[in-house]
Short mmCIF file of N, CA and C in Angstrom, two decimals:
data_model
loop_
_atom_site.label_atom_id
_atom_site.label_comp_id
_atom_site.label_asym_id
_atom_site.label_seq_id
_atom_site.Cartn_x
_atom_site.Cartn_y
_atom_site.Cartn_z
N UNK A 1 11.17 18.66 15.61
CA UNK A 1 11.70 18.40 14.13
C UNK A 1 10.69 17.17 13.69
N UNK A 2 10.79 16.28 14.72
CA UNK A 2 9.85 14.62 14.44
C UNK A 2 8.25 15.42 13.95
N UNK A 3 8.08 15.91 14.71
CA UNK A 3 6.24 16.39 14.68
C UNK A 3 6.29 17.45 13.25
N UNK A 4 7.32 18.41 12.99
CA UNK A 4 6.98 19.14 11.70
C UNK A 4 7.22 17.85 10.36
N UNK A 5 8.10 17.19 10.99
CA UNK A 5 8.46 15.78 9.48
C UNK A 5 6.63 15.36 9.08
N UNK A 6 6.13 14.75 10.28
CA UNK A 6 5.00 13.84 10.58
C UNK A 6 3.76 15.18 10.45
N UNK A 7 3.93 16.18 9.95
CA UNK A 7 2.67 16.94 9.96
C UNK A 7 2.96 17.31 8.20
N UNK A 8 4.30 17.52 7.76
CA UNK A 8 4.24 17.82 6.30
C UNK A 8 4.24 16.34 5.57
N UNK A 9 4.38 15.28 6.20
CA UNK A 9 3.93 13.70 5.37
C UNK A 9 2.44 13.68 5.47
N UNK A 10 2.06 13.91 6.44
CA UNK A 10 0.13 13.85 6.72
C UNK A 10 -0.48 15.31 6.09
N UNK A 11 0.40 16.41 5.67
CA UNK A 11 -0.08 17.00 4.24
C UNK A 11 -0.28 16.69 3.13
N UNK A 12 1.09 15.76 2.66
CA UNK A 12 1.14 15.49 1.64
C UNK A 12 -0.05 14.13 1.60
N UNK A 13 -0.04 13.54 2.13
CA UNK A 13 -0.85 12.09 2.51
C UNK A 13 -2.20 12.60 2.10
N UNK A 14 -2.51 13.54 2.73
CA UNK A 14 -4.37 14.22 2.59
C UNK A 14 -4.45 14.96 0.78
N UNK A 15 -3.36 15.44 0.73
CA UNK A 15 -3.08 15.84 -0.97
C UNK A 15 -3.78 15.23 -1.77
N UNK A 16 -2.73 13.89 -1.76
CA UNK A 16 -3.13 13.17 -2.41
C UNK A 16 -4.30 12.20 -2.43
N UNK A 17 -5.04 12.21 -1.07
CA UNK A 17 -6.11 11.78 -1.26
C UNK A 17 -7.64 12.35 -1.62
N UNK A 18 -6.97 13.81 -1.59
CA UNK A 18 -8.45 14.76 -2.21
C UNK A 18 -8.19 14.93 -3.31
N UNK A 19 -6.92 14.66 -4.13
CA UNK A 19 -7.03 14.04 -5.56
C UNK A 19 -7.70 13.11 -5.98
N UNK A 20 -7.55 12.50 -5.11
CA UNK A 20 -8.34 11.19 -5.56
C UNK A 20 -10.23 10.96 -5.12
N UNK A 21 -10.38 12.41 -4.52
CA UNK A 21 -12.02 12.47 -4.20
C UNK A 21 -13.06 12.04 -4.98
N UNK A 22 -12.85 12.56 -6.57
CA UNK A 22 -13.80 12.26 -7.51
C UNK A 22 -13.87 11.17 -8.22
N UNK A 23 -12.77 10.06 -7.84
CA UNK A 23 -12.37 8.79 -8.84
C UNK A 23 -12.72 7.75 -8.08
N UNK A 24 -12.55 6.64 -8.53
CA UNK A 24 -12.56 5.14 -7.88
C UNK A 24 -11.65 4.98 -6.71
N UNK A 25 -11.91 5.09 -5.61
CA UNK A 25 -10.58 4.74 -4.81
C UNK A 25 -10.66 3.73 -3.57
N UNK A 26 -9.47 3.24 -3.15
CA UNK A 26 -9.35 1.95 -2.56
C UNK A 26 -8.73 2.44 -1.27
N UNK A 27 -9.39 1.71 -0.28
CA UNK A 27 -8.97 1.48 1.49
C UNK A 27 -8.17 0.12 1.41
N UNK A 28 -7.39 0.23 2.11
CA UNK A 28 -6.77 -1.03 2.09
C UNK A 28 -6.24 -1.14 4.07
N UNK A 29 -6.01 -2.74 4.39
CA UNK A 29 -5.56 -2.79 5.77
C UNK A 29 -4.69 -3.57 5.47
N UNK A 30 -3.21 -3.43 5.72
CA UNK A 30 -2.28 -4.78 5.42
C UNK A 30 -0.67 -5.03 6.38
N UNK A 31 -0.88 -6.33 6.67
CA UNK A 31 0.34 -6.57 7.97
C UNK A 31 0.89 -8.00 7.26
N UNK A 32 1.95 -8.00 8.02
CA UNK A 32 3.15 -9.03 8.02
C UNK A 32 3.14 -9.54 8.99
N UNK A 33 2.54 -9.49 10.11
CA UNK A 33 3.01 -9.76 11.59
C UNK A 33 4.11 -8.85 12.08
N UNK A 34 4.49 -7.95 11.69
CA UNK A 34 5.49 -6.90 12.61
C UNK A 34 4.78 -5.59 12.63
N UNK A 35 4.62 -5.47 11.41
CA UNK A 35 3.75 -3.76 10.95
C UNK A 35 2.31 -3.87 10.55
N UNK A 36 1.92 -3.09 10.35
CA UNK A 36 0.46 -2.94 10.16
C UNK A 36 0.49 -1.41 9.51
N UNK A 37 -0.02 -1.82 8.21
CA UNK A 37 -0.01 -0.62 7.22
C UNK A 37 -1.74 -0.29 6.61
N UNK A 38 -1.80 0.86 7.06
CA UNK A 38 -3.42 1.12 5.88
C UNK A 38 -2.97 2.13 4.77
N UNK A 39 -3.75 1.60 4.05
CA UNK A 39 -3.59 2.41 2.32
C UNK A 39 -4.92 3.28 1.73
N UNK A 40 -4.21 4.13 1.05
CA UNK A 40 -5.66 4.74 0.46
C UNK A 40 -4.65 4.83 -1.17
N UNK A 41 -5.68 4.44 -2.44
CA UNK A 41 -4.56 4.49 -3.47
C UNK A 41 -6.28 4.54 -4.61
N UNK A 42 -5.53 4.28 -5.71
CA UNK A 42 -6.46 4.90 -6.98
C UNK A 42 -6.93 3.39 -7.69
N UNK A 43 -8.04 3.60 -8.40
CA UNK A 43 -8.99 2.42 -9.05
C UNK A 43 -7.99 0.71 -9.57
N UNK A 44 -7.69 -0.11 -9.00
CA UNK A 44 -7.05 -1.12 -9.17
C UNK A 44 -7.26 -1.91 -10.47
N UNK A 45 -8.33 -1.43 -10.89
CA UNK A 45 -9.03 -2.05 -12.26
C UNK A 45 -8.48 -1.28 -13.59
N UNK A 46 -8.03 -0.61 -13.52
CA UNK A 46 -6.71 0.41 -14.57
C UNK A 46 -5.91 -0.45 -14.81
N UNK A 47 -5.31 -0.09 -15.55
CA UNK A 47 -4.04 -0.73 -16.25
C UNK A 47 -2.58 -0.41 -15.12
N UNK A 48 -2.63 0.73 -14.82
CA UNK A 48 -1.97 1.52 -13.84
C UNK A 48 -2.60 2.11 -12.63
N UNK A 49 -2.02 1.98 -11.50
CA UNK A 49 -2.65 2.65 -10.32
C UNK A 49 -1.42 2.53 -9.14
N UNK A 50 -2.08 3.23 -8.56
CA UNK A 50 -1.33 3.86 -7.30
C UNK A 50 -1.78 3.63 -6.10
N UNK A 51 -1.09 3.34 -4.79
CA UNK A 51 -1.47 3.68 -3.48
C UNK A 51 -0.44 4.28 -2.70
N UNK A 52 -1.09 4.45 -1.80
CA UNK A 52 0.08 5.17 -0.81
C UNK A 52 -0.11 4.54 0.81
N UNK A 53 0.54 4.31 1.50
CA UNK A 53 0.43 3.51 2.66
C UNK A 53 1.53 4.24 3.74
N UNK A 54 0.36 4.24 4.96
CA UNK A 54 1.11 4.99 6.61
C UNK A 54 1.36 3.54 7.29
N UNK A 55 2.46 3.56 7.99
CA UNK A 55 2.59 2.74 9.00
C UNK A 55 1.79 3.00 10.31
N UNK A 56 0.73 1.92 10.60
CA UNK A 56 0.33 2.10 12.00
C UNK A 56 0.45 1.23 13.10
N UNK A 57 1.45 1.79 13.67
CA UNK A 57 2.20 1.38 15.27
C UNK A 57 1.34 1.10 15.76
N UNK A 58 1.58 0.24 17.40
CA UNK A 58 1.42 0.15 18.27
C UNK A 58 2.23 0.14 19.75
N UNK A 59 1.95 -0.27 20.78
CA UNK A 59 3.18 -0.11 22.09
C UNK A 59 4.16 -0.50 21.70
N UNK A 60 4.33 -1.94 20.98
CA UNK A 60 5.84 -2.32 20.99
C UNK A 60 6.70 -1.97 19.75
N UNK A 61 5.79 -1.52 18.71
CA UNK A 61 6.46 -1.01 17.54
C UNK A 61 5.96 0.26 17.10
N UNK A 62 6.52 1.12 17.49
CA UNK A 62 5.42 2.47 17.41
C UNK A 62 6.44 3.65 16.69
N UNK A 63 7.40 2.93 15.67
CA UNK A 63 7.65 3.63 14.54
C UNK A 63 7.13 3.99 13.32
N UNK A 64 7.52 5.00 12.63
CA UNK A 64 6.60 5.79 11.98
C UNK A 64 7.23 5.08 10.14
N UNK A 65 6.43 5.50 9.45
CA UNK A 65 6.73 5.02 8.14
C UNK A 65 6.00 5.30 7.20
N UNK A 66 6.00 5.44 5.78
CA UNK A 66 5.08 5.76 4.74
C UNK A 66 5.55 5.08 3.44
N UNK A 67 4.64 4.75 2.52
CA UNK A 67 5.14 4.04 1.15
C UNK A 67 4.70 5.03 -0.28
N UNK A 68 4.83 4.94 -0.84
CA UNK A 68 4.18 4.95 -2.32
C UNK A 68 4.29 3.96 -3.24
N UNK A 69 3.49 3.54 -3.71
CA UNK A 69 3.52 1.99 -4.76
C UNK A 69 2.67 2.52 -5.82
N UNK A 70 3.28 2.55 -7.13
CA UNK A 70 3.22 2.44 -8.45
C UNK A 70 2.76 0.88 -9.13
N UNK A 71 1.92 0.41 -9.56
CA UNK A 71 1.50 -0.53 -9.97
C UNK A 71 1.12 -1.24 -11.23
N UNK A 72 1.38 -2.03 -11.90
CA UNK A 72 0.93 -2.28 -13.71
C UNK A 72 -0.20 -3.74 -13.48
N UNK A 73 -0.90 -3.69 -13.74
CA UNK A 73 -1.45 -4.98 -14.19
C UNK A 73 -1.31 -5.97 -15.20
N UNK A 74 -0.83 -6.99 -14.69
CA UNK A 74 -0.45 -7.84 -15.87
C UNK A 74 -1.32 -8.66 -16.22
N UNK A 75 -2.60 -8.89 -15.45
CA UNK A 75 -3.69 -9.83 -15.88
C UNK A 75 -4.92 -9.67 -14.95
N UNK A 76 -5.60 -9.28 -15.31
CA UNK A 76 -7.12 -8.73 -14.73
C UNK A 76 -7.70 -10.08 -15.12
N UNK A 77 -8.79 -10.42 -14.12
CA UNK A 77 -9.82 -11.13 -14.40
C UNK A 77 -11.35 -10.96 -13.43
N UNK A 78 -12.42 -11.74 -13.72
CA UNK A 78 -13.55 -10.94 -12.37
C UNK A 78 -12.92 -12.06 -11.20
N UNK A 79 -12.16 -12.57 -11.06
CA UNK A 79 -11.67 -12.92 -9.74
C UNK A 79 -10.37 -13.05 -9.01
N UNK A 80 -9.48 -12.56 -10.29
CA UNK A 80 -8.13 -12.28 -10.03
C UNK A 80 -7.28 -11.11 -10.38
N UNK A 81 -6.42 -10.37 -9.50
CA UNK A 81 -5.44 -9.62 -10.34
C UNK A 81 -4.26 -9.83 -9.69
N UNK A 82 -3.39 -9.93 -11.12
CA UNK A 82 -1.91 -9.96 -10.65
C UNK A 82 -1.20 -8.83 -11.06
N UNK A 83 -0.47 -8.00 -10.32
CA UNK A 83 0.13 -6.52 -10.78
C UNK A 83 1.80 -6.80 -9.90
N UNK A 84 2.14 -5.91 -10.80
CA UNK A 84 4.01 -5.52 -10.08
C UNK A 84 4.42 -4.06 -10.00
N UNK A 85 5.09 -3.78 -9.57
CA UNK A 85 5.59 -2.28 -9.61
C UNK A 85 6.67 -1.72 -9.09
N UNK A 86 6.93 -0.57 -8.60
CA UNK A 86 7.80 0.02 -7.94
C UNK A 86 7.38 0.79 -6.60
N UNK A 87 8.12 0.87 -5.69
CA UNK A 87 7.61 1.02 -4.15
C UNK A 87 8.97 2.03 -3.87
N UNK A 88 8.53 2.91 -3.05
CA UNK A 88 9.27 3.98 -2.59
C UNK A 88 9.22 4.30 -1.10
N UNK A 89 9.61 4.28 0.18
CA UNK A 89 9.32 4.63 1.10
C UNK A 89 10.43 4.95 2.35
N UNK A 90 9.88 5.32 3.31
CA UNK A 90 10.41 6.62 4.37
C UNK A 90 10.39 5.32 5.59
N UNK A 91 11.03 4.92 6.67
CA UNK A 91 11.01 4.18 7.70
C UNK A 91 11.66 4.83 8.93
N UNK A 92 11.12 5.14 9.46
CA UNK A 92 11.62 5.65 11.01
C UNK A 92 12.36 4.69 11.71
N UNK A 93 12.45 3.33 11.53
CA UNK A 93 13.09 2.50 12.45
C UNK A 93 14.41 2.20 11.71
N UNK A 94 14.36 2.08 10.50
CA UNK A 94 15.89 2.12 9.98
C UNK A 94 16.54 3.65 9.74
N UNK A 95 16.09 4.51 9.99
CA UNK A 95 16.05 5.68 9.58
C UNK A 95 16.57 6.16 8.30
N UNK A 96 15.65 5.62 7.22
CA UNK A 96 15.97 5.94 5.74
C UNK A 96 14.97 5.46 5.02
N UNK A 97 15.19 5.48 3.56
CA UNK A 97 14.78 5.04 2.53
C UNK A 97 14.89 3.64 1.90
N UNK A 98 13.99 3.02 1.84
CA UNK A 98 14.05 1.80 0.95
C UNK A 98 13.23 2.17 -0.39
N UNK A 99 13.61 0.85 -1.61
CA UNK A 99 12.99 0.94 -2.67
C UNK A 99 12.73 -0.74 -2.66
N UNK A 100 11.53 -1.19 -3.61
CA UNK A 100 11.06 -2.30 -3.96
C UNK A 100 10.37 -2.66 -4.90
N UNK A 101 10.20 -3.84 -5.09
CA UNK A 101 9.44 -4.22 -6.44
C UNK A 101 8.50 -5.19 -6.26
N UNK A 102 7.47 -4.53 -5.64
CA UNK A 102 6.13 -5.19 -4.86
C UNK A 102 5.41 -6.04 -6.16
N UNK A 103 5.07 -7.31 -5.57
CA UNK A 103 4.34 -8.01 -6.58
C UNK A 103 2.91 -8.71 -6.01
N UNK A 104 1.87 -7.85 -6.34
CA UNK A 104 0.48 -8.32 -5.72
C UNK A 104 -0.37 -9.08 -6.81
N UNK A 105 -1.34 -9.89 -5.81
CA UNK A 105 -2.24 -11.17 -6.21
C UNK A 105 -3.55 -10.51 -5.32
N UNK A 106 -4.25 -9.98 -6.33
CA UNK A 106 -5.78 -9.56 -5.50
C UNK A 106 -6.63 -10.40 -6.05
N UNK A 107 -7.32 -11.14 -5.20
CA UNK A 107 -8.19 -12.20 -5.46
C UNK A 107 -9.50 -11.61 -4.51
N UNK A 108 -10.89 -11.82 -5.44
CA UNK A 108 -11.77 -11.31 -5.48
C UNK A 108 -13.15 -12.37 -5.24
N UNK A 109 -12.87 -12.84 -4.03
CA UNK A 109 -13.59 -13.82 -3.48
C UNK A 109 -15.05 -13.85 -3.47
N UNK A 110 -15.74 -12.74 -3.55
CA UNK A 110 -17.16 -12.67 -3.37
C UNK A 110 -17.95 -12.54 -4.96
N UNK A 111 -18.39 -13.49 -5.50
CA UNK A 111 -19.18 -13.18 -6.65
C UNK A 111 -20.08 -11.82 -6.90
N UNK A 112 -20.88 -11.44 -5.79
CA UNK A 112 -21.47 -10.44 -5.89
C UNK A 112 -21.11 -8.98 -5.58
N UNK A 113 -19.92 -9.08 -5.28
CA UNK A 113 -19.14 -7.55 -4.78
C UNK A 113 -17.53 -7.93 -5.09
N UNK A 114 -17.29 -7.56 -6.34
CA UNK A 114 -15.85 -7.87 -6.66
C UNK A 114 -14.99 -6.30 -6.44
N UNK A 115 -16.03 -5.49 -5.43
CA UNK A 115 -15.02 -4.54 -4.96
C UNK A 115 -14.17 -4.98 -3.61
N UNK A 116 -14.05 -6.18 -3.51
CA UNK A 116 -13.45 -6.60 -2.06
C UNK A 116 -12.73 -7.45 -2.71
N UNK A 117 -11.18 -7.58 -2.18
CA UNK A 117 -10.51 -7.69 -2.37
C UNK A 117 -9.08 -8.44 -1.14
N UNK A 118 -8.83 -9.78 -1.54
CA UNK A 118 -7.90 -10.24 -0.48
C UNK A 118 -6.97 -10.34 -0.92
N UNK A 119 -5.65 -9.61 -0.62
CA UNK A 119 -4.24 -9.04 -1.23
C UNK A 119 -3.18 -9.94 -0.30
N UNK A 120 -2.43 -10.84 -1.46
CA UNK A 120 -0.80 -11.36 -1.07
C UNK A 120 0.19 -10.48 -1.67
N UNK A 121 1.14 -10.12 -0.91
CA UNK A 121 1.82 -9.03 -1.48
C UNK A 121 3.64 -9.97 -1.66
N UNK A 122 4.26 -10.00 -2.07
CA UNK A 122 5.79 -10.05 -2.16
C UNK A 122 6.44 -8.96 -2.29
N UNK A 123 7.39 -8.23 -1.77
CA UNK A 123 8.09 -7.30 -1.89
C UNK A 123 10.02 -7.90 -1.86
N UNK A 124 10.36 -7.55 -2.47
CA UNK A 124 11.96 -7.72 -2.24
C UNK A 124 12.13 -6.46 -2.35
N UNK A 125 12.98 -5.55 -1.12
CA UNK A 125 13.29 -4.65 -0.71
C UNK A 125 14.72 -4.15 -0.52
N UNK A 126 15.33 -3.12 -0.93
CA UNK A 126 16.50 -2.59 -0.71
C UNK A 126 16.56 -1.16 -0.23
N UNK A 127 17.58 -0.89 0.89
CA UNK A 127 17.96 0.61 1.33
C UNK A 127 18.69 0.35 2.67
N UNK A 128 18.92 1.10 2.97
CA UNK A 128 20.09 0.79 4.21
C UNK A 128 20.99 -0.06 3.83
N UNK A 129 21.85 -0.40 3.17
CA UNK A 129 22.66 -1.27 2.97
C UNK A 129 22.08 -2.47 3.15
N UNK A 130 20.70 -2.83 3.59
CA UNK A 130 20.03 -4.31 3.69
C UNK A 130 18.87 -4.42 2.27
N UNK A 131 18.90 -6.17 2.00
CA UNK A 131 18.12 -6.57 0.97
C UNK A 131 17.05 -7.13 1.95
N UNK A 132 16.01 -7.21 2.08
CA UNK A 132 14.93 -7.81 2.56
C UNK A 132 13.92 -8.53 1.62
N UNK A 133 12.90 -9.29 1.95
CA UNK A 133 12.02 -9.99 1.49
C UNK A 133 10.92 -9.68 2.13
N UNK A 134 9.73 -8.80 2.27
CA UNK A 134 8.58 -8.68 2.87
C UNK A 134 6.99 -9.42 2.23
N UNK A 135 6.45 -10.27 2.87
CA UNK A 135 5.66 -11.02 2.44
C UNK A 135 4.25 -10.02 3.27
N UNK A 136 2.83 -9.73 2.71
CA UNK A 136 2.00 -8.87 2.90
C UNK A 136 0.93 -9.57 3.38
N UNK A 137 -0.09 -9.65 3.64
CA UNK A 137 -1.48 -9.98 3.63
C UNK A 137 -2.39 -8.87 4.01
N UNK A 138 -3.56 -8.75 3.53
CA UNK A 138 -4.17 -7.85 3.52
C UNK A 138 -5.91 -7.73 2.60
N UNK A 139 -6.50 -6.54 3.04
CA UNK A 139 -7.56 -6.86 2.74
C UNK A 139 -7.85 -5.47 2.02
N UNK A 140 -8.49 -5.41 1.08
CA UNK A 140 -8.75 -4.12 0.09
C UNK A 140 -10.19 -4.03 -0.44
N UNK A 141 -10.79 -2.56 -0.09
CA UNK A 141 -12.18 -2.33 -0.65
C UNK A 141 -12.24 -1.04 -1.40
N UNK A 142 -12.72 -1.39 -2.55
CA UNK A 142 -12.89 -0.09 -3.68
C UNK A 142 -14.06 0.86 -3.33
N UNK A 143 -14.12 2.38 -3.57
CA UNK A 143 -15.29 3.14 -3.22
C UNK A 143 -15.49 3.60 -4.02
N UNK A 144 -16.92 4.06 -4.52
CA UNK A 144 -17.36 4.31 -5.65
C UNK A 144 -16.85 3.84 -7.07
N UNK A 145 -17.80 4.45 -7.85
CA UNK A 145 -17.80 3.81 -9.38
C UNK A 145 -18.92 2.91 -9.27
N UNK A 146 -19.11 2.06 -10.29
CA UNK A 146 -20.15 1.07 -10.66
C UNK A 146 -19.77 0.11 -10.07
#
C-alpha cells in the first residue's frame, strides 16, 4: 500500500512538472534543521505563483511528505520579493494533512544573476490537532526565460 501511495504521488508530481516544462520553472532546496525539502514551481516573478515540494529524508528521519504552495507577491523589486499564500501538505510522520500560511522573503543577492534567490520562510501550520510554526531557509534558482 505504501508503494502504491508513493507511486501515485510521484506521478502527480511529474505531471505537475511536465505542465511547467514550457514556462519559467524554479528549482529549490529548503531546510529547517530537521527536514529537507526539494521543490519545483512556476515563475516567482509573477503576481501569483505555485510550488510543489517533496521531503527528502535520510537515515534518521526517513518519512515521506509533500506540499503544494500557492503564493501571492505583495512586493517585488530587483533585490527582494515578499510573498504570502496557502500551503497544504501530507506528512507520513504525523499521518495526516496540514494546512499553513507561508510567508516568504526572497533575497536576490547577485546583481548580474537575479534568477538566484536566498529564501527565508515562516509558516504557521495547523493539522492533526497541532499548531506549529516552521521556519525554513532555502536556495532557489529560476530556469528558462530571459
